Short mmCIF file of C-alpha atoms and ligand atoms in Angstrom, two decimals:
data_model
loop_
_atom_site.label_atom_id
_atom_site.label_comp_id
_atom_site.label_asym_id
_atom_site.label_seq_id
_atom_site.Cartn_x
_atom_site.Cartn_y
_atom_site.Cartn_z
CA UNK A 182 -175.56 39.11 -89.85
CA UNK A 183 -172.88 41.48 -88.99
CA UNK A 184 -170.57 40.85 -86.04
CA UNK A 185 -171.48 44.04 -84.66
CA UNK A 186 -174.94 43.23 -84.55
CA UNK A 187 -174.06 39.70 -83.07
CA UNK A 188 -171.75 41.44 -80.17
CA UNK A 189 -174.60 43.78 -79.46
CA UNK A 190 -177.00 41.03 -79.00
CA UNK A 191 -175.05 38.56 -77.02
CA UNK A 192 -173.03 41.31 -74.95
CA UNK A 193 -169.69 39.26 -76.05
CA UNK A 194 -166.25 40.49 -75.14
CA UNK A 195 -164.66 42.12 -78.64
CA UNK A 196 -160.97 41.00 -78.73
CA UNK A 197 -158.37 43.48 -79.20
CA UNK A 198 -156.89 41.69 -82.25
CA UNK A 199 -160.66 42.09 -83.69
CA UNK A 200 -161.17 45.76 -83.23
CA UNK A 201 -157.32 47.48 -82.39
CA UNK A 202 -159.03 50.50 -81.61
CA UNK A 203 -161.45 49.15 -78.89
CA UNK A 204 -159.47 49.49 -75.64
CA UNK A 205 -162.29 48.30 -72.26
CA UNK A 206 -165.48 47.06 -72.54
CA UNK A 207 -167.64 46.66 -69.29
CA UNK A 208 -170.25 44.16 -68.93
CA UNK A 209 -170.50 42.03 -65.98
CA UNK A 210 -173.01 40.24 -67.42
CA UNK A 211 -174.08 38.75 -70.57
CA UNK A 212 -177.94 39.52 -70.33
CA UNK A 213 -178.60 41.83 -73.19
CA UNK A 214 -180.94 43.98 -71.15
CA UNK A 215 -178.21 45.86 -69.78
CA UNK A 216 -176.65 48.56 -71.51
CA UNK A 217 -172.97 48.18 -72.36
CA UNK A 218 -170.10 50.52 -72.81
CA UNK A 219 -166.94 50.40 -74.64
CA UNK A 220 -164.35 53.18 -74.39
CA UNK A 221 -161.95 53.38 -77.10
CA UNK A 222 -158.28 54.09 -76.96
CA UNK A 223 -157.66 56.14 -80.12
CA UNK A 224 -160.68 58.65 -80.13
CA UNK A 225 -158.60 61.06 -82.71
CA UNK A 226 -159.16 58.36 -85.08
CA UNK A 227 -162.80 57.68 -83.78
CA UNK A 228 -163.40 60.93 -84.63
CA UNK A 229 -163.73 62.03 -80.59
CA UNK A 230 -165.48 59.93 -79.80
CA UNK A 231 -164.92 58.42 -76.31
CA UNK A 232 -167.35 55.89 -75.34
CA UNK A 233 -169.87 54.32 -77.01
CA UNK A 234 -173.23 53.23 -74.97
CA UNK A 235 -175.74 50.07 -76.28
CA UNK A 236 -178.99 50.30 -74.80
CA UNK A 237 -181.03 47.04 -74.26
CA UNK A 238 -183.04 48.32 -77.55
CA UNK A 239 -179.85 47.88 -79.64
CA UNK A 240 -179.58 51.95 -80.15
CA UNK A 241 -175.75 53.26 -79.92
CA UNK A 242 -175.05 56.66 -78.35
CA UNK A 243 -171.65 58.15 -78.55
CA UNK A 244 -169.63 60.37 -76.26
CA UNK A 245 -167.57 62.69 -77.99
CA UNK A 246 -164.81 64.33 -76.59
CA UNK A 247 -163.64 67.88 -78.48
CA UNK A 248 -162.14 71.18 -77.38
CA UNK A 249 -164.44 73.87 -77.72
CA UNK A 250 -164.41 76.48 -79.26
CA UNK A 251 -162.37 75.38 -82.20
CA UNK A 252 -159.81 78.00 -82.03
CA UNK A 253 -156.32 77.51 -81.45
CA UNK A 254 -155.32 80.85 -80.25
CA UNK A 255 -157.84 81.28 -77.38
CA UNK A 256 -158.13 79.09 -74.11
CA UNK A 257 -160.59 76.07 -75.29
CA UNK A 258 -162.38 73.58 -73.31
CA UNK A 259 -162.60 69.85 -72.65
CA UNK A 260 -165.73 68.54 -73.32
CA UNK A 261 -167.89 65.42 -73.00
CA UNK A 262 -171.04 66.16 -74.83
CA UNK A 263 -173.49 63.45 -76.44
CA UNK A 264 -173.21 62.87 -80.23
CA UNK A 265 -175.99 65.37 -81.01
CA UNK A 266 -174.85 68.26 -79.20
CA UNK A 267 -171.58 67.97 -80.84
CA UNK A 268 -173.14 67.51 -84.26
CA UNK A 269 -175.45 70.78 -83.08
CA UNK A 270 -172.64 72.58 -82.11
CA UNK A 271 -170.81 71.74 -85.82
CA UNK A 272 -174.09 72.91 -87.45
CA UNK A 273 -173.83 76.56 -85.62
CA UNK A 274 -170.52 77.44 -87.24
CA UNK A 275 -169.51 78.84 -84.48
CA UNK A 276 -167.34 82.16 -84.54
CA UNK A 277 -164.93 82.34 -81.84
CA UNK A 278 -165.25 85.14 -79.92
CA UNK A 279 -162.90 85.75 -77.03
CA UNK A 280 -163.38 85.75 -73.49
CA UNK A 281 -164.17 89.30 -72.43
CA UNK A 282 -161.83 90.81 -69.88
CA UNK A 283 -163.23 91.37 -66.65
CA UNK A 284 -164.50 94.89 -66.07
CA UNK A 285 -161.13 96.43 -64.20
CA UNK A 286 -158.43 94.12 -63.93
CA UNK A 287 -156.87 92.60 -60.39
CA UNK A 288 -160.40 92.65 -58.74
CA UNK A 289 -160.29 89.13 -57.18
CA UNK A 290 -157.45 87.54 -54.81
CA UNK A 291 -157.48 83.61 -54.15
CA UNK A 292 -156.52 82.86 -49.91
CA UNK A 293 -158.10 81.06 -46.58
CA UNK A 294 -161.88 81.16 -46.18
CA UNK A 295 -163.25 83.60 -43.50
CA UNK A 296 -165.44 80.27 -43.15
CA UNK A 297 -163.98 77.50 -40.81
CA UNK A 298 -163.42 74.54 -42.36
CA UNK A 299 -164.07 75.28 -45.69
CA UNK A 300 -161.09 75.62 -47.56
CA UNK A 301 -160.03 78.68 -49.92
CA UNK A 302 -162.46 81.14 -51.13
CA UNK A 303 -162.45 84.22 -53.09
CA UNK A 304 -162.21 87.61 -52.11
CA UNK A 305 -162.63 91.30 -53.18
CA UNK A 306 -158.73 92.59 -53.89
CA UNK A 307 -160.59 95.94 -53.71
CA UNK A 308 -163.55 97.95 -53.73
CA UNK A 309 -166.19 95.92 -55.89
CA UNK A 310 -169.09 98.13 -57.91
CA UNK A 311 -172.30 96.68 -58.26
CA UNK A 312 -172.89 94.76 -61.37
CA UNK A 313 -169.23 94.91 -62.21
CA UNK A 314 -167.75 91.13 -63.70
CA UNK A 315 -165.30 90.55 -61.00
CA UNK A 316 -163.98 86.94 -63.19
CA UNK A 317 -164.59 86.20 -66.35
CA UNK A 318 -163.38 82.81 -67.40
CA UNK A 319 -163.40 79.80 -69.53
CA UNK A 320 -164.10 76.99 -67.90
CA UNK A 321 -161.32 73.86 -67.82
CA UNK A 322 -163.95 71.32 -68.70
CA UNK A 323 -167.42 70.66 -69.52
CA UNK A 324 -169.70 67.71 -69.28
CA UNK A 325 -173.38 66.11 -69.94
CA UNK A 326 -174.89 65.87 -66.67
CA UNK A 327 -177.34 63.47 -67.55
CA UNK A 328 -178.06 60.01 -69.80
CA UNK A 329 -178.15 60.34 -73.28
CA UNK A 330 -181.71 61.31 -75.08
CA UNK A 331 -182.17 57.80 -76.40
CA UNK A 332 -183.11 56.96 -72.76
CA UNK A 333 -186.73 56.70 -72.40
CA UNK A 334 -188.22 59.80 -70.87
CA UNK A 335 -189.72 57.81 -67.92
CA UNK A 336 -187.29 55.08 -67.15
CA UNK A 337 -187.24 55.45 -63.67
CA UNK A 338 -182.63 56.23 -63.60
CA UNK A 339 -182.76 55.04 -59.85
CA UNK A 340 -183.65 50.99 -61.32
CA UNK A 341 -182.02 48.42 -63.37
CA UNK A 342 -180.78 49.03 -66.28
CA UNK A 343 -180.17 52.43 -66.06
CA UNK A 344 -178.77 52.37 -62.55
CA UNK A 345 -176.10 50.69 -64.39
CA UNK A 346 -176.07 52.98 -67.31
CA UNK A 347 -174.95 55.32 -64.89
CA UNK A 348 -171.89 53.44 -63.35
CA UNK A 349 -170.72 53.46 -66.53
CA UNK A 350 -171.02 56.70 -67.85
CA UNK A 351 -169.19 57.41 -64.41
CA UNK A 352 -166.00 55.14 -66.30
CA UNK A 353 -166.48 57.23 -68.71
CA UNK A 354 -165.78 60.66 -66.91
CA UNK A 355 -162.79 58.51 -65.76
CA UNK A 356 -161.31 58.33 -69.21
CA UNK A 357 -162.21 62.17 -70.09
CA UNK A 358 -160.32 63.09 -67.27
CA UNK A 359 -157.14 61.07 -69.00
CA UNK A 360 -157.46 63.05 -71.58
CA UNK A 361 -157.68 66.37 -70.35
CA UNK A 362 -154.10 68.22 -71.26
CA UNK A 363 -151.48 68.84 -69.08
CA UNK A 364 -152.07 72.62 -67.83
CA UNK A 365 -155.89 70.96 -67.45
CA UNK A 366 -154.86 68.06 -65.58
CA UNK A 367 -152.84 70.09 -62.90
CA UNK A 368 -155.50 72.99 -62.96
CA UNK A 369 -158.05 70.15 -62.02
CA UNK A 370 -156.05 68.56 -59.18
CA UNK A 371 -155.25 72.04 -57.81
CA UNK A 372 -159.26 71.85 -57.07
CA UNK A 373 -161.04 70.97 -53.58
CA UNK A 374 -161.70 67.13 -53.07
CA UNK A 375 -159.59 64.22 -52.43
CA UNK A 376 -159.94 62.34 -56.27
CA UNK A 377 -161.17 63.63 -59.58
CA UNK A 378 -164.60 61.68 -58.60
CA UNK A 379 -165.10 64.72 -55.73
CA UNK A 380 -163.19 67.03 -57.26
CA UNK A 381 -165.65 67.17 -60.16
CA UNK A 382 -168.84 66.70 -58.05
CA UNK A 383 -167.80 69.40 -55.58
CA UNK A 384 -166.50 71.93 -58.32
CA UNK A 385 -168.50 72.32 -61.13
CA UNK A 386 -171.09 74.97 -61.72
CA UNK A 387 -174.42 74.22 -63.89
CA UNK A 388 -174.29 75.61 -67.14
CA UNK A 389 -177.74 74.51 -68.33
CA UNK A 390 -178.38 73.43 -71.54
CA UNK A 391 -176.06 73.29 -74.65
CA UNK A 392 -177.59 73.11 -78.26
CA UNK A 393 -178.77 69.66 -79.66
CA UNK A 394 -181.14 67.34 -78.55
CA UNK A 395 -179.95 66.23 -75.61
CA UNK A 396 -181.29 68.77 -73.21
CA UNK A 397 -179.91 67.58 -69.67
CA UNK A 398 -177.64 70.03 -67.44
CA UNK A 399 -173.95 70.34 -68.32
CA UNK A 400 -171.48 70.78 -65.65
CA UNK A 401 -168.77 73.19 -65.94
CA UNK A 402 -165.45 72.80 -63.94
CA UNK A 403 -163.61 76.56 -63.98
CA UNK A 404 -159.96 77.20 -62.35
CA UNK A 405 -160.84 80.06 -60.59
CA UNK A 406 -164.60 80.73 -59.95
CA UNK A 407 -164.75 76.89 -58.55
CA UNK A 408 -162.93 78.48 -55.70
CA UNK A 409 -166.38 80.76 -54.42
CA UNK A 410 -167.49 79.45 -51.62
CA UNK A 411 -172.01 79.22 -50.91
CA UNK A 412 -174.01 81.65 -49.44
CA UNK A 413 -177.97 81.93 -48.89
CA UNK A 414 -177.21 85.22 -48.65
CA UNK A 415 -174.32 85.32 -51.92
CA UNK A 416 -172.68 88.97 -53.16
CA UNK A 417 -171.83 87.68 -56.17
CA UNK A 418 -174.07 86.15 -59.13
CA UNK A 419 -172.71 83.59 -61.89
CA UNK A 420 -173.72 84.80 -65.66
CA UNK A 421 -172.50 81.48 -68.32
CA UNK A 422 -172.59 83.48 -71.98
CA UNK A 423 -173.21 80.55 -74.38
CA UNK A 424 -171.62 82.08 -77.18
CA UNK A 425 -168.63 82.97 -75.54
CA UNK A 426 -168.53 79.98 -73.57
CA UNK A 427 -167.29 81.66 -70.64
CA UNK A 428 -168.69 82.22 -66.95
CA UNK A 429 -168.83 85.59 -65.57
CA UNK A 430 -169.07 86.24 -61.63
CA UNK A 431 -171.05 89.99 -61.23
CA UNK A 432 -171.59 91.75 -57.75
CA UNK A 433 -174.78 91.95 -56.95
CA UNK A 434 -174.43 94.42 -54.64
CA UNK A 435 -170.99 97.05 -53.73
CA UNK A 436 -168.59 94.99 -52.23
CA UNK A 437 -165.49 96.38 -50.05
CA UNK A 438 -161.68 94.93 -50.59
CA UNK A 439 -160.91 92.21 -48.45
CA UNK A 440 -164.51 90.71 -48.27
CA UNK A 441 -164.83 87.31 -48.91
CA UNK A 442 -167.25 86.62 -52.84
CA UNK A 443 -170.24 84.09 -51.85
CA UNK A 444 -172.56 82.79 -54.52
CA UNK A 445 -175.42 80.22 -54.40
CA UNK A 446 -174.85 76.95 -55.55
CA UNK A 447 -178.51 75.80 -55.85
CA UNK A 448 -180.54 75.41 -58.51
CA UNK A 449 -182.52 78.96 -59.61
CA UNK A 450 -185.14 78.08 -56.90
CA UNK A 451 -182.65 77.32 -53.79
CA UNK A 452 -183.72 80.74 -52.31
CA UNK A 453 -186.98 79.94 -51.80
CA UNK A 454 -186.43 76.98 -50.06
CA UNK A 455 -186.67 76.44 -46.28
CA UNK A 456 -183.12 75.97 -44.04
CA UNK A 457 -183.61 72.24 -44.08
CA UNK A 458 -184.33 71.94 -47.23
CA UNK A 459 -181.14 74.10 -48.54
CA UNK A 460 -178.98 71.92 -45.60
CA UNK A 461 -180.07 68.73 -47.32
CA UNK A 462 -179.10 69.91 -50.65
CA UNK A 463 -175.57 71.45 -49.93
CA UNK A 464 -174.94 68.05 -47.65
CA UNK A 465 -175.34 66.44 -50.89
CA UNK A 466 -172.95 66.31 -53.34
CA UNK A 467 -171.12 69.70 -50.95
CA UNK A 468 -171.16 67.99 -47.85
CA UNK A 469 -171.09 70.97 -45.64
CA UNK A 470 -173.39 72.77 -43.42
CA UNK A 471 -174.24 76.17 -44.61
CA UNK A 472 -173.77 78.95 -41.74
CA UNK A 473 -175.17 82.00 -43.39
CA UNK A 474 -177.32 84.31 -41.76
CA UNK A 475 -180.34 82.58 -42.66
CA UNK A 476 -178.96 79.33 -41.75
CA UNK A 477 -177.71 80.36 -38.45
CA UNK A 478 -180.87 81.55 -37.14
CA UNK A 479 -183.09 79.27 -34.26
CA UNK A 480 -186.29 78.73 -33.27
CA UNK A 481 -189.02 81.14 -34.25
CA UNK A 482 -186.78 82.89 -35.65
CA UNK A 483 -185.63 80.05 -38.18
CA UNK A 484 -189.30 79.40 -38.40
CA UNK A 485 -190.09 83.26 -39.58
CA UNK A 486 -187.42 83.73 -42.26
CA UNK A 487 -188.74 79.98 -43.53
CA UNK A 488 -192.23 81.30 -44.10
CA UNK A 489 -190.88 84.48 -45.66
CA UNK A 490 -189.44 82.48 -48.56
CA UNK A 491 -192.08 80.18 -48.30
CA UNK A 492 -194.22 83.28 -49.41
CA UNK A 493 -192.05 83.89 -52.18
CA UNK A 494 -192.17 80.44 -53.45
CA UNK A 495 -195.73 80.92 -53.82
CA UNK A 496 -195.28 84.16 -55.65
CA UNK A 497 -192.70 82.64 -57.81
CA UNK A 498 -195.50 80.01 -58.67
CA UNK A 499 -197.91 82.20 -58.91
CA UNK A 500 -196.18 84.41 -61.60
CA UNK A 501 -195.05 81.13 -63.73
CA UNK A 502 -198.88 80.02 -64.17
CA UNK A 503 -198.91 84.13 -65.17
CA UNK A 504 -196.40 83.26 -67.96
CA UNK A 505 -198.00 80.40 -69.06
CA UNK A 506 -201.45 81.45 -69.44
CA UNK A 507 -200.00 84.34 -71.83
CA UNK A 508 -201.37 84.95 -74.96
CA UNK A 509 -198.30 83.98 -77.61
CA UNK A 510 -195.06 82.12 -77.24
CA UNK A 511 -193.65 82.61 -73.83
CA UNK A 512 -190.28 83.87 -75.90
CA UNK A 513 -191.81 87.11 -76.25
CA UNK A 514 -190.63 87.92 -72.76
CA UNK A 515 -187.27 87.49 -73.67
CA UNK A 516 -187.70 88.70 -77.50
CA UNK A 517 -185.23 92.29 -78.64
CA UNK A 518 -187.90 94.15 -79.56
CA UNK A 519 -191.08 95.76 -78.29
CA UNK A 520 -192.06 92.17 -77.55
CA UNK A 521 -190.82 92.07 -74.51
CA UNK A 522 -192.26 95.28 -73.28
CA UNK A 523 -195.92 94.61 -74.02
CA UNK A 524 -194.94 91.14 -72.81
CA UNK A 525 -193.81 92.21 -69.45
CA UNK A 526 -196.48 94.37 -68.86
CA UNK A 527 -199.07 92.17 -69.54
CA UNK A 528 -197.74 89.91 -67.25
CA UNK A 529 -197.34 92.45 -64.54
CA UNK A 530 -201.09 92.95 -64.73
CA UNK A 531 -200.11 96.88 -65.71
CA UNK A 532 -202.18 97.21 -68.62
CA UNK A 533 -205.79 96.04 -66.39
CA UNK A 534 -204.42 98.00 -63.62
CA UNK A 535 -204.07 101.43 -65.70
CA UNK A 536 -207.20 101.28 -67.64
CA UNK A 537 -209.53 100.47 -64.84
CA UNK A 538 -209.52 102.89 -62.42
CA UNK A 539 -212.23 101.01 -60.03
CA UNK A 540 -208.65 99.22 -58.63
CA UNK A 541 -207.22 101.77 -56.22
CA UNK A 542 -202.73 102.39 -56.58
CA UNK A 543 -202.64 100.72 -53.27
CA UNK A 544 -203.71 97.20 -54.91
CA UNK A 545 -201.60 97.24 -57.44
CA UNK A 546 -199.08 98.16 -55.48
CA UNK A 547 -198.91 96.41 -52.19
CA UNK A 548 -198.17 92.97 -53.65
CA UNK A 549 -195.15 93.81 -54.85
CA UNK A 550 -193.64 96.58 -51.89
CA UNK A 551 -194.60 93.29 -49.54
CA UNK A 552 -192.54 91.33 -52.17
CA UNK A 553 -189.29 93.94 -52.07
CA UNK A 554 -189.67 94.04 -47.79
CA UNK A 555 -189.10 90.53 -47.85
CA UNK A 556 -185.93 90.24 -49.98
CA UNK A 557 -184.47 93.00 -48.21
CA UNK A 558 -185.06 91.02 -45.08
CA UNK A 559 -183.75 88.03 -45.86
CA UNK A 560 -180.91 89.63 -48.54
CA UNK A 561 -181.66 86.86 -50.86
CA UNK A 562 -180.88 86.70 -54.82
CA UNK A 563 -183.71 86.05 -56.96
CA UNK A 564 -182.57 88.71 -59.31
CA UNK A 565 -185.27 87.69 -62.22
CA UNK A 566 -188.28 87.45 -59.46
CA UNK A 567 -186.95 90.77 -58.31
CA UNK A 568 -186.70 91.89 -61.46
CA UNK A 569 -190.33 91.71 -62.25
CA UNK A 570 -191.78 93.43 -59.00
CA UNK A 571 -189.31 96.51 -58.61
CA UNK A 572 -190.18 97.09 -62.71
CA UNK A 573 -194.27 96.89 -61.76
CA UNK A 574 -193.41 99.18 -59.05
CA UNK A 575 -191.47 101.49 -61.01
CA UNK A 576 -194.97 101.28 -63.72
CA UNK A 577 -196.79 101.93 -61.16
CA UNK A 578 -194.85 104.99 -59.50
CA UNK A 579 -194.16 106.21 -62.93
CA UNK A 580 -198.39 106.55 -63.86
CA UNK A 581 -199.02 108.25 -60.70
CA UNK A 582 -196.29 110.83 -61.47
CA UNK A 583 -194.20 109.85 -58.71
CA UNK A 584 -191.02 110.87 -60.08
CA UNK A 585 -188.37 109.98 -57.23
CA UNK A 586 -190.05 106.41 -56.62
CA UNK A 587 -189.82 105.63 -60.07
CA UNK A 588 -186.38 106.29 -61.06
CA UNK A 589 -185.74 103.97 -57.08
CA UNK A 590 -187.40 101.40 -58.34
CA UNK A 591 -185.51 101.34 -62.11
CA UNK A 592 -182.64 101.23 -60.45
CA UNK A 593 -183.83 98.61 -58.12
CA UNK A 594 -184.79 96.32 -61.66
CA UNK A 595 -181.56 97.43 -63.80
CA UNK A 596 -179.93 96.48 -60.50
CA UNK A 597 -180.80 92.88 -60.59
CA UNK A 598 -179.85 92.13 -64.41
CA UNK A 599 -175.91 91.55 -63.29
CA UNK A 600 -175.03 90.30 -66.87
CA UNK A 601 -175.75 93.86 -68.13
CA UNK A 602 -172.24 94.28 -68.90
CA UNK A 603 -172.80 91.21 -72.03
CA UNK A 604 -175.47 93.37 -72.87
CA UNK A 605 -179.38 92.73 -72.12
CA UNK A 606 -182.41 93.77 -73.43
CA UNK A 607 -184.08 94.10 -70.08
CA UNK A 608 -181.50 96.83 -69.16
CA UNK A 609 -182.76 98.90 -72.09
CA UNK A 610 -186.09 98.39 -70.35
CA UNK A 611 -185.35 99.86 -67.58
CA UNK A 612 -182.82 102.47 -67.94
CA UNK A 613 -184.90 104.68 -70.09
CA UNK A 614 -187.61 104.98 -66.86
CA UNK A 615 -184.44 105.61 -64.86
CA UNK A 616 -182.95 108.37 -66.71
CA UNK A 617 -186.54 109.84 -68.18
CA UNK A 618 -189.33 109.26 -66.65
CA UNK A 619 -191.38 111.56 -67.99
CA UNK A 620 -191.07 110.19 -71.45
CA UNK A 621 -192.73 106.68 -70.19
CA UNK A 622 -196.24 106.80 -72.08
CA UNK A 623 -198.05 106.36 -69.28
CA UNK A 624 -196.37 109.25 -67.21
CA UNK A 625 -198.55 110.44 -64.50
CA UNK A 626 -201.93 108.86 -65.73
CA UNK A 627 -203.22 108.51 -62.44
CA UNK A 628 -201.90 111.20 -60.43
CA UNK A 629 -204.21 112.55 -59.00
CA UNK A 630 -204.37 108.95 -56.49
CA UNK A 631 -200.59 109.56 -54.63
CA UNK A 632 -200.25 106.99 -52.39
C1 SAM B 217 -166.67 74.72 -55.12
S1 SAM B 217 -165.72 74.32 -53.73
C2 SAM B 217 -165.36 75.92 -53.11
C3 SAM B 217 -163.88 76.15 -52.94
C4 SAM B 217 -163.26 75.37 -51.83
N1 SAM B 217 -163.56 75.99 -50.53
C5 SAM B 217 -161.77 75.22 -52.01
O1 SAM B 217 -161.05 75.16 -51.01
O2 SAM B 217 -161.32 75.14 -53.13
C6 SAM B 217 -166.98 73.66 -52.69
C7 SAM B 217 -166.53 73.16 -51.36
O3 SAM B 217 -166.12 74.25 -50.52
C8 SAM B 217 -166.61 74.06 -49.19
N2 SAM B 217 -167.62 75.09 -48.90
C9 SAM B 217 -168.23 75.90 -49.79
N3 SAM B 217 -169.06 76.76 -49.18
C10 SAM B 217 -169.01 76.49 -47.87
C11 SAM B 217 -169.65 77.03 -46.72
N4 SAM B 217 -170.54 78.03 -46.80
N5 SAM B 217 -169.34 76.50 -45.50
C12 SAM B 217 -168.46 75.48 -45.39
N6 SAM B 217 -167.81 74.91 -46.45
C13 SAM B 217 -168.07 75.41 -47.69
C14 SAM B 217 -167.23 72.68 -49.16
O4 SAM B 217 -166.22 71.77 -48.78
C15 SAM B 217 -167.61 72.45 -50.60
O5 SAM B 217 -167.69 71.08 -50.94
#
């Protein structure tokens, strides 16, 4: 039997004489049910890799440390990734491509919060246009959110062992941060929080999923769009282009110099949620109260603008079980070609509405001007949701030969796509309604039924 397989079994302490490279290894205890981790010293030599993790089963799983993208004349990032996103991320070749430039330069200045309390923010250094990418930047460092893929699906993370896996894989964001360069280093401390521990957990942004198995969050630390501040009610949206591994910050709406840029930093369905339930989620890992308009209101009030998202929620739900009950893969929505037209209007109900004219305008259209009233009134972002009713209501207008309502409501949908300026397919959609109505194929269909 190898001595690996002997350490792995009996958890025993690997002397440094043994293995030079092998710098820590934690284990309290020498019960082979809990997973162990060993962090090594020279991780150029261990080809990147940083930590190595045993689970009870015997399986290894590495943490690798690289700089992404591989290109030497462009800012790169720090990374902790798992084994098989790195591997992924080898197989994709990637071709560097470099971080756009914001769409006019000078458009964001770094000072005091307008907020008590809460630090520096970011503001408008001058008249913002909607849509426009205020930042565009690479972000300092990225990390795997979550435990490895080897870890059962349903091991409950909150229990032994894996409450311990945790701890550890906390040591092991210790070490990263040791290895982060210089300029990275200082960049990092610059950041709110009073150690790298809360400085991470109070910075980064959630980039979602990175190629490979593993498919956990990643967290993405950035030196100058970690400085927004939270909103319910946010002016700016966050865009993260994988293959330019960069963030973008868009406004979603025109913004005049001097105000302060507020973005949401819950998860895509935070805006549906009621006040308490966003206060409980920015307490934790934020630890601040949330003042916004929506959070400052009382009473019935309060109670009102809860049950307006509330309704939302349910139409949110509602138009998931849509997506999933579609006829095809669900990528069809999000395909380049005419997939994603038939695709969206399917799912918009457009194509029963138009053909059966038992089902009066008003019915297909109601749903959705109730759905627009109620973002307007509580100015929330839920720019994909929105998406999808202001485009049904520009079909709509656009069969009953309502010319003026349909190029509104194109607007309205191009409007809500902020990452147009990367380039989206969904802005094709809509734009040719917008600037030609007339040539949709459905144009006027039903007009003799104005509404
Ligand atoms: C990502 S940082 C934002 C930048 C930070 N204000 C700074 O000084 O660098 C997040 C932290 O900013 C503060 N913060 C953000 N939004 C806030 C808000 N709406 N009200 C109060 N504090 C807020 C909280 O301390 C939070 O943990």
């Amino acid at each position: 039997m190898n001595l690996g397989a002997v350490v792995k079994r009996r958890g025993l302490a690997i002397s440094h004489r043994t293995f030079p490279r092998i710098q820590h290894r934690y284990s309290s205890d020498a019960s082979f049910q809990k997973p162990t981790l060993t962090l090594f010293e020279n991780i150029t030599e261990n080809g990147g890799k940083l930590a190595e993790i045993t689970l009870p089963d015997g399986q290894a799983c590495n943490l690798k440390l690289l700089r992404y993208p591989w290109n030497k004349t462009e800012p790169t990032t720090a990374c902790l990734v798992w084994g098989h996103t790195k591997d992924a991320l080898d197989l994709l070749a990637f071709e560097p491509q470099p971080v756009p430039a914001p769409t006019r330069p000078d458009s964001y200045s770094i000072g005091p919060s307008t907020i008590p309390g809460a630090g520096l923010g970011m503001f408008a250094a001058r008249d913002l246009v909607l849509g426009e990418a205020i930042s565009v930047e690479r972000p300092i460092a990225v990390l795997a959110a979550g435990p490895p893929p080897e870890v059962p699906a349903d091991a409950d993370l909150q229990t032994w062992p894996w409450k311990a896996l945790k701890a550890m894989q906390a040591r092991a964001r210790g070490a990263f941060m040791e290895h982060l360069t210089e300029a990275e280093r200082t960049a990092f401390s610059a950041l709110h929080g009073k150690d790298d521990s809360q400085r991470l957990t109070r910075n980064y942004v959630d980039i979602g999923r990175l190629p490979g198995r593993y498919g956990g969050e990643h967290f993405a630390v950035f030196r100058d769009i970690s400085r927004v501040n939270h909103s319910c009610s946010p002016n700016v949206e966050l865009v993260w282009t994988r293959d330019k591994f960069c963030a973008s910050l868009h406004a979603r709406k025109p913004i005049p110099r001097g105000t302060e840029l507020f973005r949401s930093y819950g998860p895509t369905t935070f805006q549906y949620w009621t006040r308490s339930e966003r206060q409980r989620t920015l307490q934790s890992p934020y630890a601040f109260e949330c003042t916004c308009a929506s959070c400052s209101l009382t009473g019935d009030a309060s109670a009102e603008s809860d049950a307006r998202r509330t309704i939302l929620y349910h139409d949110f739900v509602a138009g998931q079980e849509r997506v999933g009950a579609l006829p095809g893969p669900q990528g069809a929505l999000t395909a380049s070609d005419d997939g994603v037209r038939t695709g969206m209007e399917t799912l918009l109900g457009f194509h029963s509405w138009v053909d059966d004219h038992s089902v009066p305008a008003t019915d297909f259209l109601a749903p959705s001007e109730e759905f627009a009233r109620i973002v307007e009134e509580e100015d929330c972002w839920i720019g994909a949701h929105s998406l999808v009713h202001y485009t049904r209501l520009m079909l709509g207008h656009a069969t009953l030969g309502n010319e003026d309502q349909a190029r509104y409501w194109a607007r309205k949908a191009a409007e809500q796509v902020p990452g147009k300026y990367f380039g989206s397919q969904l802005e094709d959609y809509t734009h040719v309604e917008e600037d030609q109505p007339q040539d949709f194929p459905w144009w006027n269909a039903r007009g003799h039924e104005q509404v």
